[in-house]
PDB file of C-alpha atoms in Angstrom:
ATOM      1  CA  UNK A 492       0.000   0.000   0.000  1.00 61.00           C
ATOM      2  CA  UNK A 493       1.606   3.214  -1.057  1.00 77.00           C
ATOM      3  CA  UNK A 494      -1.398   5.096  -1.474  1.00 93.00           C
ATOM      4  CA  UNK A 495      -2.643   6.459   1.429  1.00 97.00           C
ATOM      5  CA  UNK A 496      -5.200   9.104   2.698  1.00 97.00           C
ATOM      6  CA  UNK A 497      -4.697  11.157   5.915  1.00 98.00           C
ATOM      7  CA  UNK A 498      -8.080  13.431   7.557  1.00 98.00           C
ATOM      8  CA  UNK A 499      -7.080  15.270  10.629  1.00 98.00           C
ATOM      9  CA  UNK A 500      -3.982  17.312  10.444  1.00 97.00           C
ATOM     10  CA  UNK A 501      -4.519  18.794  14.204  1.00 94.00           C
ATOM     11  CA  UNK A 502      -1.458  18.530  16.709  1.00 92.00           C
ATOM     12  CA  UNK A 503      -0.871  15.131  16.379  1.00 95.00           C
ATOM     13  CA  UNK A 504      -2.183  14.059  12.742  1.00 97.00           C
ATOM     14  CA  UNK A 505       0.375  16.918  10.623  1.00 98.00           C
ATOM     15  CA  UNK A 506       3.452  15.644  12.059  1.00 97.00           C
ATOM     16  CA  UNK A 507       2.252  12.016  11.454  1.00 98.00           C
ATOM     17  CA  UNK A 508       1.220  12.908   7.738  1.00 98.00           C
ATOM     18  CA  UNK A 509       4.990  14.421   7.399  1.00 98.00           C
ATOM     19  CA  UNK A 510       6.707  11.263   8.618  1.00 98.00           C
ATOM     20  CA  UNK A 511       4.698   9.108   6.229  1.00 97.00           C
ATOM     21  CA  UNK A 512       5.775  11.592   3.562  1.00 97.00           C
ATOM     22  CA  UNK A 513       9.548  11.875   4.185  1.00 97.00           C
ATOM     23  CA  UNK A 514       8.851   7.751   4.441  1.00 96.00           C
ATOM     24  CA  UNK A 515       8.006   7.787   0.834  1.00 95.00           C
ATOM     25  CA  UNK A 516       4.371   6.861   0.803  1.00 96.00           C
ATOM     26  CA  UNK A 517       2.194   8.830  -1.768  1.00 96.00           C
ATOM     27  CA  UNK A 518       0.287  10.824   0.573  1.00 97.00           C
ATOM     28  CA  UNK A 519      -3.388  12.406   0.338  1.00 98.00           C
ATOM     29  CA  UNK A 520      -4.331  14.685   3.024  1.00 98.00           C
ATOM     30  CA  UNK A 521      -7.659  16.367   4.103  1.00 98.00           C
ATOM     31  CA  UNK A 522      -8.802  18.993   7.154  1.00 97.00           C
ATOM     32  CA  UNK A 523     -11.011  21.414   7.107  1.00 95.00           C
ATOM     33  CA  UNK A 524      -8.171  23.909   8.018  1.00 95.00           C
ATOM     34  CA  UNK A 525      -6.093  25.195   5.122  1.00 95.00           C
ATOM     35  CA  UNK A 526      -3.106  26.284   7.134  1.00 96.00           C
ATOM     36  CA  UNK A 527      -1.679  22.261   7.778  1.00 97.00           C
ATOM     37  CA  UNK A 528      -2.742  21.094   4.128  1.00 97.00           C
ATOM     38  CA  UNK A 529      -0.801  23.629   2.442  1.00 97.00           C
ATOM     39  CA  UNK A 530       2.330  22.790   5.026  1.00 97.00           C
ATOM     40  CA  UNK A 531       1.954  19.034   4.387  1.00 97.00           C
ATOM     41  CA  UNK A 532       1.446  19.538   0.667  1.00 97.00           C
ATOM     42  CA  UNK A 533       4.556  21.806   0.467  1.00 97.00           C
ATOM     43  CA  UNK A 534       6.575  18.748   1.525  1.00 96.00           C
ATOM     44  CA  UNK A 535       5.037  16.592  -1.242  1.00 96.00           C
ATOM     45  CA  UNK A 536       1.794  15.594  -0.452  1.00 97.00           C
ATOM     46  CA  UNK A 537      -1.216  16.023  -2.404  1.00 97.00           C
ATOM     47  CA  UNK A 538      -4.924  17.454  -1.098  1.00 97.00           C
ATOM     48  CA  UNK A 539      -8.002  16.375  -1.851  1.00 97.00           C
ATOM     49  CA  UNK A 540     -10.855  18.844  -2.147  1.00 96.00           C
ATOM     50  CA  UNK A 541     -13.222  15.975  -0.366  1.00 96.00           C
ATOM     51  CA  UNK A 542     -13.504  13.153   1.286  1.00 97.00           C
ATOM     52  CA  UNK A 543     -15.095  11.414  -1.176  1.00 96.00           C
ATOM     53  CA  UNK A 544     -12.079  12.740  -3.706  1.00 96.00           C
ATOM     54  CA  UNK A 545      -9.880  11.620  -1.235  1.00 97.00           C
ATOM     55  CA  UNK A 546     -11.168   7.946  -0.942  1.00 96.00           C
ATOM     56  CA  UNK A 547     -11.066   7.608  -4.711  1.00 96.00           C
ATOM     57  CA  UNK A 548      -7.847   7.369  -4.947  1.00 95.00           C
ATOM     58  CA  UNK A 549      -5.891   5.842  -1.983  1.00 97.00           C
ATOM     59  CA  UNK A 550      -5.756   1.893  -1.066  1.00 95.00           C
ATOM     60  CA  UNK A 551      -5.641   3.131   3.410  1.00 97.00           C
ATOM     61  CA  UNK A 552      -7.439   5.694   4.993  1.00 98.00           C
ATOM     62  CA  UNK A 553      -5.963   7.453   8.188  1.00 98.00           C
ATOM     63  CA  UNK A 554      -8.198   9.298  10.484  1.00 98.00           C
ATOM     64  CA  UNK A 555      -7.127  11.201  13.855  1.00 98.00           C
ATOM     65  CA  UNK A 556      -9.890  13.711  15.080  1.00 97.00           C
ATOM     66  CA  UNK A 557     -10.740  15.749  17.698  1.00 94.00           C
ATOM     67  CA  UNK A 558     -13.155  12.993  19.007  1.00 94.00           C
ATOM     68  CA  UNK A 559     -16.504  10.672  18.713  1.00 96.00           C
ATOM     69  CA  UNK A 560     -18.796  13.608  16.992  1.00 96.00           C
ATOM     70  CA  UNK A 561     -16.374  14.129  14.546  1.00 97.00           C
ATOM     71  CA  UNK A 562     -15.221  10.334  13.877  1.00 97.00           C
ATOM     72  CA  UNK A 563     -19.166   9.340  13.124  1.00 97.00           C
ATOM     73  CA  UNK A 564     -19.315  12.902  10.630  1.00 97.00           C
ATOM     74  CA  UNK A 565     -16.512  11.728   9.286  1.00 97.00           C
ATOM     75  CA  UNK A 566     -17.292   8.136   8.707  1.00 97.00           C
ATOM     76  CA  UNK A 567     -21.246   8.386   8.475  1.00 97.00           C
ATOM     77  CA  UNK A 568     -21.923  11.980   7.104  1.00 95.00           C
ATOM     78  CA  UNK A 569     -22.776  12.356   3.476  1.00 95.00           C
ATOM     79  CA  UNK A 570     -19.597  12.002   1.090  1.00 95.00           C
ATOM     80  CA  UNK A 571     -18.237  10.091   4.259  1.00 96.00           C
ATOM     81  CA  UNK A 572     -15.444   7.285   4.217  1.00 97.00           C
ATOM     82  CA  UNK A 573     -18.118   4.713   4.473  1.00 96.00           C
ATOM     83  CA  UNK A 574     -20.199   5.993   1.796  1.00 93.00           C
ATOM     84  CA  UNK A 575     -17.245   5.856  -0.153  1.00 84.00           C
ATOM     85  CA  UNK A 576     -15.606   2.395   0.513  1.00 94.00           C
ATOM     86  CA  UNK A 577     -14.320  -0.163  -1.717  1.00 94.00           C
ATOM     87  CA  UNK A 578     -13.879  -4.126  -1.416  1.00 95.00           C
ATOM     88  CA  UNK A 579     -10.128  -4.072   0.081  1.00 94.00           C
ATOM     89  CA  UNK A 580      -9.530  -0.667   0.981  1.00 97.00           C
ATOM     90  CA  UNK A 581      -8.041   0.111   4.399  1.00 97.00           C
ATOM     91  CA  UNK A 582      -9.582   2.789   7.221  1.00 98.00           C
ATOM     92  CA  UNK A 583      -6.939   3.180  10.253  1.00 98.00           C
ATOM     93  CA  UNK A 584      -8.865   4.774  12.793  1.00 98.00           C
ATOM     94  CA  UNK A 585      -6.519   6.818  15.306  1.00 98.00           C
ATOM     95  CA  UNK A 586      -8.661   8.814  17.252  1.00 97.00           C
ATOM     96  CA  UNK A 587      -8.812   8.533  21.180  1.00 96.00           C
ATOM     97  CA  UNK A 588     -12.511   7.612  21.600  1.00 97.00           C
ATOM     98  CA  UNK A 589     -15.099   5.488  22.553  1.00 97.00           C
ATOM     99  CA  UNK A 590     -14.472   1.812  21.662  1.00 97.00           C
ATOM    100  CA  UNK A 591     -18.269   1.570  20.883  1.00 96.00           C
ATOM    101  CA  UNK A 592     -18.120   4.296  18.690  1.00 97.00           C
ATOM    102  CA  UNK A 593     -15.749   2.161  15.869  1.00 97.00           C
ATOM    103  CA  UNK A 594     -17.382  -0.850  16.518  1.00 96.00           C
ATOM    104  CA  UNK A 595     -20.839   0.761  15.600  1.00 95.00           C
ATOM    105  CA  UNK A 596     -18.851   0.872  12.262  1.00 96.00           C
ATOM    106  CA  UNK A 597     -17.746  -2.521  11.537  1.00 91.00           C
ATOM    107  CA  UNK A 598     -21.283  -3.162  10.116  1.00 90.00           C
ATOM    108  CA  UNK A 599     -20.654  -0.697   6.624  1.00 93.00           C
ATOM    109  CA  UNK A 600     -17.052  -1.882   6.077  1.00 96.00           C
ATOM    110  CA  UNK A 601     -18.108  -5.632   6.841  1.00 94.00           C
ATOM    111  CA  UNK A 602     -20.710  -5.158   3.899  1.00 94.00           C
ATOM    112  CA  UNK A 603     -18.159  -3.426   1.617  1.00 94.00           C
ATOM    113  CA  UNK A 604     -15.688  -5.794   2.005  1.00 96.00           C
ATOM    114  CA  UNK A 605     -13.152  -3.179   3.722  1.00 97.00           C
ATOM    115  CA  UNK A 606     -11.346  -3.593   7.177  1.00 97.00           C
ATOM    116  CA  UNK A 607     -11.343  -1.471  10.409  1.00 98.00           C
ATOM    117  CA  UNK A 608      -8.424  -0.642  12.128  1.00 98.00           C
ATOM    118  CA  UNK A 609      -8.437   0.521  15.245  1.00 97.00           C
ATOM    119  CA  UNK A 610      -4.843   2.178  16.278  1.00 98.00           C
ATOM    120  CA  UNK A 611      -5.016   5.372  18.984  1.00 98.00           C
ATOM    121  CA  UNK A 612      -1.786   6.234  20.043  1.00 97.00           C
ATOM    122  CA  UNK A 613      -0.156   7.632  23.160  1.00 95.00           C
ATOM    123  CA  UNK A 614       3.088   9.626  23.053  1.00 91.00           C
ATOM    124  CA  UNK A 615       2.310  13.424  22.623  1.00 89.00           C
ATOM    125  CA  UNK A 616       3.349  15.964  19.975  1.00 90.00           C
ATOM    126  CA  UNK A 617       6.864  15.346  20.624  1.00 90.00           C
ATOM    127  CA  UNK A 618       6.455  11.492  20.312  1.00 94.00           C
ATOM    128  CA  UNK A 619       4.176  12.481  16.718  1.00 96.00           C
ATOM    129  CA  UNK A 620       7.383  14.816  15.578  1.00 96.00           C
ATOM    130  CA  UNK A 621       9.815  12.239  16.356  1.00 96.00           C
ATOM    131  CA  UNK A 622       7.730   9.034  14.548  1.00 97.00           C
ATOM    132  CA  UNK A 623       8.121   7.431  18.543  1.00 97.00           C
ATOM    133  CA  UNK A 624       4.667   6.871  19.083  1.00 97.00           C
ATOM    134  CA  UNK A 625       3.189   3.905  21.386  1.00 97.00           C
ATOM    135  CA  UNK A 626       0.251   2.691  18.974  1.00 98.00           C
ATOM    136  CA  UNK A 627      -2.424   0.251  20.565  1.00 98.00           C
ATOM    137  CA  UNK A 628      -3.676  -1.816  17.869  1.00 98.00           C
ATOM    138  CA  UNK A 629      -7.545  -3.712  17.730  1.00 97.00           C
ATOM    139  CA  UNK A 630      -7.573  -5.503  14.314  1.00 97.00           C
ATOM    140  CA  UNK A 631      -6.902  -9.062  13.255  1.00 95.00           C
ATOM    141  CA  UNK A 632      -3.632 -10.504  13.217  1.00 95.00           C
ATOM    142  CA  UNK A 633      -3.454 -10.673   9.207  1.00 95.00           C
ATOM    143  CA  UNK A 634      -4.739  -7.356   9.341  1.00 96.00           C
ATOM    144  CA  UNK A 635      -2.361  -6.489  11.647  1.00 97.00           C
ATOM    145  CA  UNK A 636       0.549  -6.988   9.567  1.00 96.00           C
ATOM    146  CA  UNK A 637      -0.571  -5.641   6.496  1.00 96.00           C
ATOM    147  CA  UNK A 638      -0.502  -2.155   8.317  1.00 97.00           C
ATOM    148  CA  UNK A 639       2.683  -3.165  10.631  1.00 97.00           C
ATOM    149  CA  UNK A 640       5.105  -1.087   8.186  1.00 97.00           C
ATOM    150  CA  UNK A 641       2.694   2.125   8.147  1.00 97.00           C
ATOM    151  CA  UNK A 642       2.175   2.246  11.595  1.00 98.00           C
ATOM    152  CA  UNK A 643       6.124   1.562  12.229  1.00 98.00           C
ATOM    153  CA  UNK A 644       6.560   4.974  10.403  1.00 98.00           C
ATOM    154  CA  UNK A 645       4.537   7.072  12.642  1.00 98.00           C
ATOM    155  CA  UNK A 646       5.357   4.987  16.092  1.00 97.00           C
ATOM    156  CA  UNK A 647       8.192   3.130  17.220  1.00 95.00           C
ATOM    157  CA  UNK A 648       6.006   0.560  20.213  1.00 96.00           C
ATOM    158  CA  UNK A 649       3.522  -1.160  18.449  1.00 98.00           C
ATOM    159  CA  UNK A 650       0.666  -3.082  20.607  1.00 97.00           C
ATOM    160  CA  UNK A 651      -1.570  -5.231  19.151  1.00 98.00           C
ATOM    161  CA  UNK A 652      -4.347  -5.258  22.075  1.00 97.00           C
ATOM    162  CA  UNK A 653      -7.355  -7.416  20.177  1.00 97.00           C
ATOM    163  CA  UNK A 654     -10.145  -7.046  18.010  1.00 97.00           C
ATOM    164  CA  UNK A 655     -11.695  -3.685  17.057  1.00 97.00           C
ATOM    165  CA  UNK A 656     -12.400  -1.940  19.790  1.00 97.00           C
ATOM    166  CA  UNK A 657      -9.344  -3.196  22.229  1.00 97.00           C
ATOM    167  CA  UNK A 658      -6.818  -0.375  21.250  1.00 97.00           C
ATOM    168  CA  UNK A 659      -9.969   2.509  22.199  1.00 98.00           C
ATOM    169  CA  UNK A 660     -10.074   0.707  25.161  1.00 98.00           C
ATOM    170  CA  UNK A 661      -6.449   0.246  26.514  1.00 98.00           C
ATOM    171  CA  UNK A 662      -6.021   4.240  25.515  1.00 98.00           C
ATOM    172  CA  UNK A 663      -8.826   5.149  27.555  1.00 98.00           C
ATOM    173  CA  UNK A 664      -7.142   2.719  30.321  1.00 98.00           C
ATOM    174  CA  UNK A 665      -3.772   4.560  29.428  1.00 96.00           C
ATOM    175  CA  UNK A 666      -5.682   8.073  30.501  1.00 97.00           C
ATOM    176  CA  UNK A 667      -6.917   7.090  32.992  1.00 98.00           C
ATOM    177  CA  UNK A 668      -3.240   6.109  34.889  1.00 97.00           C
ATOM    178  CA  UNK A 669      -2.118   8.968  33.341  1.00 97.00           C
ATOM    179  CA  UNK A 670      -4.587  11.899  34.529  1.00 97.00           C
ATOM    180  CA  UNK A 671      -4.975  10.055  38.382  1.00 97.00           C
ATOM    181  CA  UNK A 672      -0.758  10.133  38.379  1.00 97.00           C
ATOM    182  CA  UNK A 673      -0.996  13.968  37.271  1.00 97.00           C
ATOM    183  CA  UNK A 674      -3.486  14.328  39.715  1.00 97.00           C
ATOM    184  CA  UNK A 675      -1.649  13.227  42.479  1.00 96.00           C
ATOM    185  CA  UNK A 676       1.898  14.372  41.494  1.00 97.00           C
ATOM    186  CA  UNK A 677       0.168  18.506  41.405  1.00 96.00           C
ATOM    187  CA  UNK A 678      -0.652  17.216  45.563  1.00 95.00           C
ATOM    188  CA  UNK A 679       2.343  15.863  45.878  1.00 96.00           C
ATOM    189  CA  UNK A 680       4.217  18.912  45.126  1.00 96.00           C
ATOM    190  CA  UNK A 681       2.018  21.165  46.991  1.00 95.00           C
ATOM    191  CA  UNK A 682       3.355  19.205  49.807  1.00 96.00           C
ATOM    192  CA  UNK A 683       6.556  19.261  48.891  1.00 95.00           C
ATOM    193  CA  UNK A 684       6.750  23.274  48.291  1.00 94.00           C
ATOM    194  CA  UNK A 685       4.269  23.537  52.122  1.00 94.00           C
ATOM    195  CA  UNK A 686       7.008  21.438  53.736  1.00 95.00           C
ATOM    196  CA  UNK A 687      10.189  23.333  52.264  1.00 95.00           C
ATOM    197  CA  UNK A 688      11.578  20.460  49.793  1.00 95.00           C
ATOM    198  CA  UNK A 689      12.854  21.646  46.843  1.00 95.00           C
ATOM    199  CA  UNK A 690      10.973  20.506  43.827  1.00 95.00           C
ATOM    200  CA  UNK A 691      13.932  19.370  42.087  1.00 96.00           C
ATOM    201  CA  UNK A 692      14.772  17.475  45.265  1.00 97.00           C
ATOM    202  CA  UNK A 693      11.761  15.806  45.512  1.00 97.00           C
ATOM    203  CA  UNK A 694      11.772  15.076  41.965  1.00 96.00           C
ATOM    204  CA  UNK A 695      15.482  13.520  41.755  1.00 96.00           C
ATOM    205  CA  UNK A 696      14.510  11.288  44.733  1.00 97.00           C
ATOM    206  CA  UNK A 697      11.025   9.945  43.746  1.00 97.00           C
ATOM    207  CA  UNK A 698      12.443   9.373  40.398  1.00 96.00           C
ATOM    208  CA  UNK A 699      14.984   6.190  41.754  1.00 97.00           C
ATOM    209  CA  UNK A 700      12.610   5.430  44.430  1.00 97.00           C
ATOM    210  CA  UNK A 701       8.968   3.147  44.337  1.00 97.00           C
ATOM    211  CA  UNK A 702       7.131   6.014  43.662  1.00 95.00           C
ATOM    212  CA  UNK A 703       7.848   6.858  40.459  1.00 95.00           C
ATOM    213  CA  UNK A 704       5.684   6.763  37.056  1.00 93.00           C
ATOM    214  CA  UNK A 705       6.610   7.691  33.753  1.00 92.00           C
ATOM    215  CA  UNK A 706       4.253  11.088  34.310  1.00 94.00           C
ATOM    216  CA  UNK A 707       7.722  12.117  36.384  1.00 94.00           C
ATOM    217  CA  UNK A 708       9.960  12.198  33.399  1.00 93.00           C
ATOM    218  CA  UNK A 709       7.445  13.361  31.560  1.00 91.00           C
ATOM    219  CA  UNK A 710       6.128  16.144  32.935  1.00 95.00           C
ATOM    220  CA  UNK A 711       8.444  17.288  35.551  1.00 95.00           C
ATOM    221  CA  UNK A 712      11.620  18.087  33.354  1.00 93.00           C
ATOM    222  CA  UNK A 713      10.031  20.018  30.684  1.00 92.00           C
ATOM    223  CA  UNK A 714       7.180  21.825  32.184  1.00 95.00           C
ATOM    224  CA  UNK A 715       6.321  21.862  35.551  1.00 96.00           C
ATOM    225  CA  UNK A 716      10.321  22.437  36.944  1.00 95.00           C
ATOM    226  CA  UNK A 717      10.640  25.650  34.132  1.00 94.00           C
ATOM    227  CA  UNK A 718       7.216  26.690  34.900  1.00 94.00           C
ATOM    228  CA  UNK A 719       6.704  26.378  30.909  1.00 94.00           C
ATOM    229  CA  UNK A 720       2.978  25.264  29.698  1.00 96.00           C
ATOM    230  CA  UNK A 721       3.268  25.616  26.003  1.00 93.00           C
ATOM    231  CA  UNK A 722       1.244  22.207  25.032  1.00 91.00           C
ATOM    232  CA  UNK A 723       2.388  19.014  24.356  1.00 89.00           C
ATOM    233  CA  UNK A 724      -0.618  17.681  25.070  1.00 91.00           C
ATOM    234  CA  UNK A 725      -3.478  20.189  26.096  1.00 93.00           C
ATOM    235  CA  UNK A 726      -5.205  19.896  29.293  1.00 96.00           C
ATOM    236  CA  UNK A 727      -8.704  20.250  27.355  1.00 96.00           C
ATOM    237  CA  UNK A 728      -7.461  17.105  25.934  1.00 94.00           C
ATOM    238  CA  UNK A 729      -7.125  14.694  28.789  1.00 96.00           C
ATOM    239  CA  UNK A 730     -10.151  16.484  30.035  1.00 97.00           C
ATOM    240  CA  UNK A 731     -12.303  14.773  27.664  1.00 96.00           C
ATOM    241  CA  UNK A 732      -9.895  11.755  27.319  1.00 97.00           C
ATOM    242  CA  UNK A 733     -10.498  10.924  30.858  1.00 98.00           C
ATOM    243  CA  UNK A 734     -14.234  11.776  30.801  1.00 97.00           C
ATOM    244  CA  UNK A 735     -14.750   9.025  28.205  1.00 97.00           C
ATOM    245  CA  UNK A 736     -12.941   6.762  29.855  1.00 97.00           C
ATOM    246  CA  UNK A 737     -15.161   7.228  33.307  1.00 98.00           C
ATOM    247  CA  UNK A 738     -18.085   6.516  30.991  1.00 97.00           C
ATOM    248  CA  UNK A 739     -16.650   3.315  29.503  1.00 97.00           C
ATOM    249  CA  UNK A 740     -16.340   2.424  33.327  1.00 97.00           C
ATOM    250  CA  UNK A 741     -19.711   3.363  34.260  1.00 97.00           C
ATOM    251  CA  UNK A 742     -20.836   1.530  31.573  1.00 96.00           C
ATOM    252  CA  UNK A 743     -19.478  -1.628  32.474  1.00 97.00           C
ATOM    253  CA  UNK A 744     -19.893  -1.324  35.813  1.00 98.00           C
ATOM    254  CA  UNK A 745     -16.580  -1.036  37.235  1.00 97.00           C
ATOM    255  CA  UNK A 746     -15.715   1.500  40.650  1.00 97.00           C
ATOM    256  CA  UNK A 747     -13.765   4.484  39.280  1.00 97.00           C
ATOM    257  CA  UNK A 748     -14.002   6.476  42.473  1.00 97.00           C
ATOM    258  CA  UNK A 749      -9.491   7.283  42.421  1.00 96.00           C
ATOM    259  CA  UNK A 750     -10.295   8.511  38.561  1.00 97.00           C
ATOM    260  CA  UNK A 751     -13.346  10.742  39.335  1.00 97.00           C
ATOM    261  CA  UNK A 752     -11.436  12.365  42.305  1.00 96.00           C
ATOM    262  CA  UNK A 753      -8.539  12.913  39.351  1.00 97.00           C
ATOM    263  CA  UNK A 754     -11.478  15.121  36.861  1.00 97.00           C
ATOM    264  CA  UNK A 755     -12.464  17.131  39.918  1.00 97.00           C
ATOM    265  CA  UNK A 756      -9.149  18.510  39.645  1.00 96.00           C
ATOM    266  CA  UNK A 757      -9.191  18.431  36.109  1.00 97.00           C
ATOM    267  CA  UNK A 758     -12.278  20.272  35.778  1.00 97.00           C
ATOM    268  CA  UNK A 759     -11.128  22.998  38.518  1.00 96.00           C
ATOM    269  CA  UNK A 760      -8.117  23.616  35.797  1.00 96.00           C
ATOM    270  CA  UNK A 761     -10.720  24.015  32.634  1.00 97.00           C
ATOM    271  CA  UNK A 762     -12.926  26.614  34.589  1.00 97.00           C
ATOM    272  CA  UNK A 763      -9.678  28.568  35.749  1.00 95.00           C
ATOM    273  CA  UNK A 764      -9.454  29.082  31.445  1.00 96.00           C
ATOM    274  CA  UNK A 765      -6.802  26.516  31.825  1.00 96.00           C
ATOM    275  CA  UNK A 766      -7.847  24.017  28.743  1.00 96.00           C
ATOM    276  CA  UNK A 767      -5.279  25.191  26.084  1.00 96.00           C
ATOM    277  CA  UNK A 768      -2.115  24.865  27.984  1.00 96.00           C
ATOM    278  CA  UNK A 769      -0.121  21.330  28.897  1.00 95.00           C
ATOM    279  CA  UNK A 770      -2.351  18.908  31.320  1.00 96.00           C
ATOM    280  CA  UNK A 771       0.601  19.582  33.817  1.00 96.00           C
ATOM    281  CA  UNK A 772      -0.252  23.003  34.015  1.00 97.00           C
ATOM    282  CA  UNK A 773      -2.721  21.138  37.139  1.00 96.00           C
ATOM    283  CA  UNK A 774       0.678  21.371  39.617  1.00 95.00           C
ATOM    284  CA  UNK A 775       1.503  25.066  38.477  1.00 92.00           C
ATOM    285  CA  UNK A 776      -0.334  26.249  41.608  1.00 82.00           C
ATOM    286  CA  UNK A 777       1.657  23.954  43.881  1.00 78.00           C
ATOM    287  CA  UNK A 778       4.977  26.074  42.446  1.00 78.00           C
ATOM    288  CA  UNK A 779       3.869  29.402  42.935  1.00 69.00           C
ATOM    289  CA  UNK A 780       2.578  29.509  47.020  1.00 50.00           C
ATOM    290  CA  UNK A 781       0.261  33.023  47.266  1.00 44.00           C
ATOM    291  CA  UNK A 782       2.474  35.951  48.209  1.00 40.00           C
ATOM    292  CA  UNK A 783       2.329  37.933  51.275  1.00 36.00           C
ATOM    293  CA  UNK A 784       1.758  41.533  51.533  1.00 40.00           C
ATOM    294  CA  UNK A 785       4.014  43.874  53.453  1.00 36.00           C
ATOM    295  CA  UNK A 786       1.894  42.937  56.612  1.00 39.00           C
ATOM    296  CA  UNK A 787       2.872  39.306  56.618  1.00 35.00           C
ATOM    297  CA  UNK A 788      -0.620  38.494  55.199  1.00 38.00           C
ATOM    298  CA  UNK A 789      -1.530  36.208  52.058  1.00 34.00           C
ATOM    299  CA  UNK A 790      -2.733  38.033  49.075  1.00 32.00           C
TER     300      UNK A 790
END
């Protein structure tokens, strides 16, 4: 397969789109926003005015979108994928969302002959610039390796988790660790700053010790210790990531009491205006302790 369609150049899809390209793959891209296209199609890719243009004339279909609504416009809507499916072709479905929200369309590709892959990936912008992404695969295992070498392009630890459906799930699993350890490292380093440990301290320590996670290394290093919340991955993000993951609990019945603890915080960071800066931007308060007035009061 050398022909191959990309929808969603956001954060995560352009840089994903450019590795396939520098990879050599004859790319077709598509986004309602002008601004990536014409950046991805300066480096040799070509644009399709439509989705239905676009699935005319590649063998694999990539989607990564902002979330469920705009997977089932994509998919469903008029001069959507499905609408336009051959016997054969290829959708890889990247998006972090709802497991039952690809499964609802197995039934169109099924009919058309076409296969459904489901591959969300974990790893941030960074991990999308550097083609290092972890990429949790639900397909079959035939499937599985006839989209092995494109995925290997845009990731570097490749999972296959299952059937459709599995990889939506283990990301929503993933976000779940990962917003409850954010959580919890922001208290942590309240009590770190209350008690008069130095962050980096605390940090160093933790870091060879039992309570470390990879949300440490991650987070610590490049934006909470230099105060510096450009986005890597925005906190509006793993707002919604981890509110569709408490839903896939609820839904199957399991406690997630630790994780709904985790979105109080989450959504006391999103009223604050907080949603376009980096999740970690949650332990920016614990930094910066309120200042005191020239009468030894708080402010």
């Amino acid at each position: 397969m050398r022909k191959i369609g990309f929808i969603g150049l956001g954060t995560m899809g352009k840089p994903m789109a450019l590795n396939l390209v520098k990879a050599g793959y004859e790319l077709c891209v598509f986004d309602i926003n002008s601004a990536p296209v014409s950046e991805v199609v300066g480096q040799g890719a070509a644009a399709a005015e439509t989705i239905a243009d676009l699935m005319e004339q590649v063998d694999c279909v990539i989607t990564i979108l902002p979330a469920d609504a705009e997977v089932k416009a994509v998919y469903l809507g008029a001069g959507g994928i499905c609408q336009g499916l051959r016997q054969g072709q290829i959708a890889i479905e990247m998006t972090t969302c709802q497991p039952q929200t690809v499964l609802g369309l197995q039934e169109c590709f099924v009919e058309k002959g076409a296969v459904l892959v489901d591959a969300p990936v974990s790893g941030g912008k960074k991990g999308a610039e550097a083609g290092t992404l972890s990429i949790m695969v639900g397909c079959d295992q035939r499937v599985y390796h006839q989209v092995e070498p494109i995925l290997s392009v845009m990731g570097d630890n490749l999972f296959l988790a299952g059937q459709v459906g599995a990889g939506k799930t283990i990301k929503l699993i993933n976000q779940m660790l990962v917003s409850t350890h954010m959580a919890v490292l922001s208290q942590a380093l309240a009590l770190a700053v209350k008690t008069g440990i130095d962050p980096q301290t605390m940090y160093e320590i933790v870091r060879e010790s039992s309570g470390y996670s990879k949300v440490l290394d991650l987070k610590m290093e490049s934006f909470i210790l230099p105060q510096n919340f450009a986005p890597s991955f925005a906190l509006k993000l793993m707002h919604k990531d981890l509110r569709l993951a408490l839903e896939l609990a609820q839904a199957n019945g399991v406690d997630s009491s630790l994780a709904k603890t985790a979105m109080q915080v989450f959504e006391g960071a999103m009223a604050a205006g907080l949603g376009e800066l980096d999740m970690s931007v949650i332990a920016r308060e614990a930094l910066s302790p309120p200042s005191v007035d020239s009468r030894g009061e708080e402010e």
